[in-house]
Amino acid sequence: MSKFITYILESKNLNKFYIGYTEDIDKRLIKHNSGGSRWTRKGVPWKVIYAKEFEAKGEAIKYEHFLKNLKNKVFLKQIIAGWASRAVPSINSGKRW
C-alpha cells in the first residue's frame, strides 16, 4: 500500500517555505530542485525540513491544507523544530526516514 507524505521544503535563497504532498518524496525533491515545478523554480536549492507520512491520500491533503492555512507562522516553525529534533535520518542525507 502506498504511503502519502505531506512535506515542507525550505529555500535559504528566498527565505521561504513550500508545503506540498507526494507519494515519492525523493522524486518530488528532484523535481523541485531541477526547476520542474513552477512554484519552486526560483528558490533552488530546496531542502526537506519536515515530512509526515499518512496511509490515505485524503489525510495527507487535509494536513497539507492545515499547514498552508496556518495564520501563526510561529506554530509552523515549532512543528518543523519538533520534527527536526527527532533522532532519525533525514531525507536530505540520502537515507530513508
mmCIF file of C-alpha atoms in Angstrom:
data_model
loop_
_atom_site.group_PDB
_atom_site.id
_atom_site.type_symbol
_atom_site.label_atom_id
_atom_site.label_comp_id
_atom_site.label_asym_id
_atom_site.label_seq_id
_atom_site.Cartn_x
_atom_site.Cartn_y
_atom_site.Cartn_z
ATOM 1 C CA MET A 1 0.000 0.000 0.000
ATOM 2 C CA SER A 2 1.279 3.453 -0.923
ATOM 3 C CA LYS A 3 2.190 5.986 1.703
ATOM 4 C CA PHE A 4 1.430 9.637 1.209
ATOM 5 C CA ILE A 5 3.736 12.300 2.562
ATOM 6 C CA THR A 6 2.995 15.904 3.460
ATOM 7 C CA TYR A 7 6.246 17.844 3.424
ATOM 8 C CA ILE A 8 7.747 21.274 3.946
ATOM 9 C CA LEU A 9 10.675 22.493 1.887
ATOM 10 C CA GLU A 10 12.866 25.447 2.718
ATOM 11 C CA SER A 11 14.714 27.745 0.338
ATOM 12 C CA LYS A 12 17.529 29.642 2.032
ATOM 13 C CA ASN A 13 17.859 31.776 -1.114
ATOM 14 C CA LEU A 14 14.294 33.096 -0.832
ATOM 15 C CA ASN A 15 13.904 32.623 2.938
ATOM 16 C CA LYS A 16 10.610 30.830 2.219
ATOM 17 C CA PHE A 17 8.823 27.554 2.832
ATOM 18 C CA TYR A 18 6.925 25.415 0.333
ATOM 19 C CA ILE A 19 4.295 22.935 1.539
ATOM 20 C CA GLY A 20 3.079 20.007 -0.539
ATOM 21 C CA TYR A 21 2.239 16.290 -0.574
ATOM 22 C CA THR A 22 3.500 13.370 -2.628
ATOM 23 C CA GLU A 23 3.815 9.591 -2.794
ATOM 24 C CA ASP A 24 7.563 9.754 -3.544
ATOM 25 C CA ILE A 25 9.456 12.428 -1.640
ATOM 26 C CA ASP A 26 12.784 11.691 -3.350
ATOM 27 C CA LYS A 27 11.400 12.156 -6.881
ATOM 28 C CA ARG A 28 9.446 15.216 -5.788
ATOM 29 C CA LEU A 29 12.528 16.883 -4.284
ATOM 30 C CA ILE A 30 14.453 16.242 -7.505
ATOM 31 C CA LYS A 31 11.626 17.834 -9.483
ATOM 32 C CA HIS A 32 11.613 20.901 -7.232
ATOM 33 C CA ASN A 33 15.391 21.287 -7.447
ATOM 34 C CA SER A 34 15.556 20.775 -11.225
ATOM 35 C CA GLY A 35 13.151 23.629 -11.903
ATOM 36 C CA GLY A 36 10.354 21.240 -12.851
ATOM 37 C CA SER A 37 7.860 22.894 -10.543
ATOM 38 C CA ARG A 38 6.607 26.361 -11.433
ATOM 39 C CA TRP A 39 6.168 27.492 -7.810
ATOM 40 C CA THR A 40 9.615 26.461 -6.589
ATOM 41 C CA ARG A 41 11.757 27.202 -9.636
ATOM 42 C CA LYS A 42 13.205 30.449 -8.247
ATOM 43 C CA GLY A 43 14.109 29.034 -4.834
ATOM 44 C CA VAL A 44 16.575 26.314 -5.840
ATOM 45 C CA PRO A 45 18.077 24.598 -3.930
ATOM 46 C CA TRP A 46 15.228 23.357 -1.721
ATOM 47 C CA LYS A 47 15.747 21.203 1.343
ATOM 48 C CA VAL A 48 13.195 18.961 3.055
ATOM 49 C CA ILE A 49 12.831 20.262 6.599
ATOM 50 C CA TYR A 50 9.649 18.380 7.574
ATOM 51 C CA ALA A 51 7.776 15.291 6.416
ATOM 52 C CA LYS A 52 4.818 13.364 7.822
ATOM 53 C CA GLU A 53 3.550 10.063 6.432
ATOM 54 C CA PHE A 54 -0.129 9.131 6.008
ATOM 55 C CA GLU A 55 -1.914 5.944 4.966
ATOM 56 C CA ALA A 56 -4.557 7.775 2.918
ATOM 57 C CA LYS A 57 -4.137 10.453 0.281
ATOM 58 C CA GLY A 58 -7.047 12.436 1.730
ATOM 59 C CA GLU A 59 -5.323 12.651 5.117
ATOM 60 C CA ALA A 60 -2.121 13.967 3.524
ATOM 61 C CA ILE A 61 -4.085 16.575 1.562
ATOM 62 C CA LYS A 62 -6.001 17.675 4.673
ATOM 63 C CA TYR A 63 -2.757 18.103 6.603
ATOM 64 C CA GLU A 64 -1.198 19.999 3.691
ATOM 65 C CA HIS A 65 -4.163 22.400 3.726
ATOM 66 C CA PHE A 66 -3.931 22.720 7.519
ATOM 67 C CA LEU A 67 -0.259 23.720 7.276
ATOM 68 C CA LYS A 68 -0.861 26.108 4.383
ATOM 69 C CA ASN A 69 -3.689 27.835 6.239
ATOM 70 C CA LEU A 70 -1.831 28.379 9.489
ATOM 71 C CA LYS A 71 -2.047 32.034 10.356
ATOM 72 C CA ASN A 72 0.537 31.610 13.095
ATOM 73 C CA LYS A 73 3.916 31.098 11.428
ATOM 74 C CA VAL A 74 5.497 30.665 14.860
ATOM 75 C CA PHE A 75 3.406 27.497 15.305
ATOM 76 C CA LEU A 76 4.545 26.243 11.875
ATOM 77 C CA LYS A 77 8.169 26.774 12.901
ATOM 78 C CA GLN A 78 7.502 24.865 16.153
ATOM 79 C CA ILE A 79 6.127 21.917 14.149
ATOM 80 C CA ILE A 80 9.266 21.965 12.000
ATOM 81 C CA ALA A 81 11.586 22.289 15.017
ATOM 82 C CA GLY A 82 9.913 19.361 16.780
ATOM 83 C CA TRP A 83 10.338 17.149 13.730
ATOM 84 C CA ALA A 84 13.938 18.209 13.135
ATOM 85 C CA SER A 85 14.910 17.348 16.707
ATOM 86 C CA ARG A 86 13.969 13.658 16.254
ATOM 87 C CA ALA A 87 16.933 11.297 16.044
ATOM 88 C CA VAL A 88 16.153 9.865 12.612
ATOM 89 C CA PRO A 89 17.999 10.152 9.304
ATOM 90 C CA SER A 90 16.787 12.995 7.144
ATOM 91 C CA ILE A 91 15.724 12.680 3.546
ATOM 92 C CA ASN A 92 18.459 15.113 2.586
ATOM 93 C CA SER A 93 21.148 12.772 3.962
ATOM 94 C CA GLY A 94 20.239 10.199 1.330
ATOM 95 C CA LYS A 95 18.931 7.766 3.946
ATOM 96 C CA ARG A 96 15.320 6.703 4.183
ATOM 97 C CA TRP A 97 13.477 8.014 7.211
#
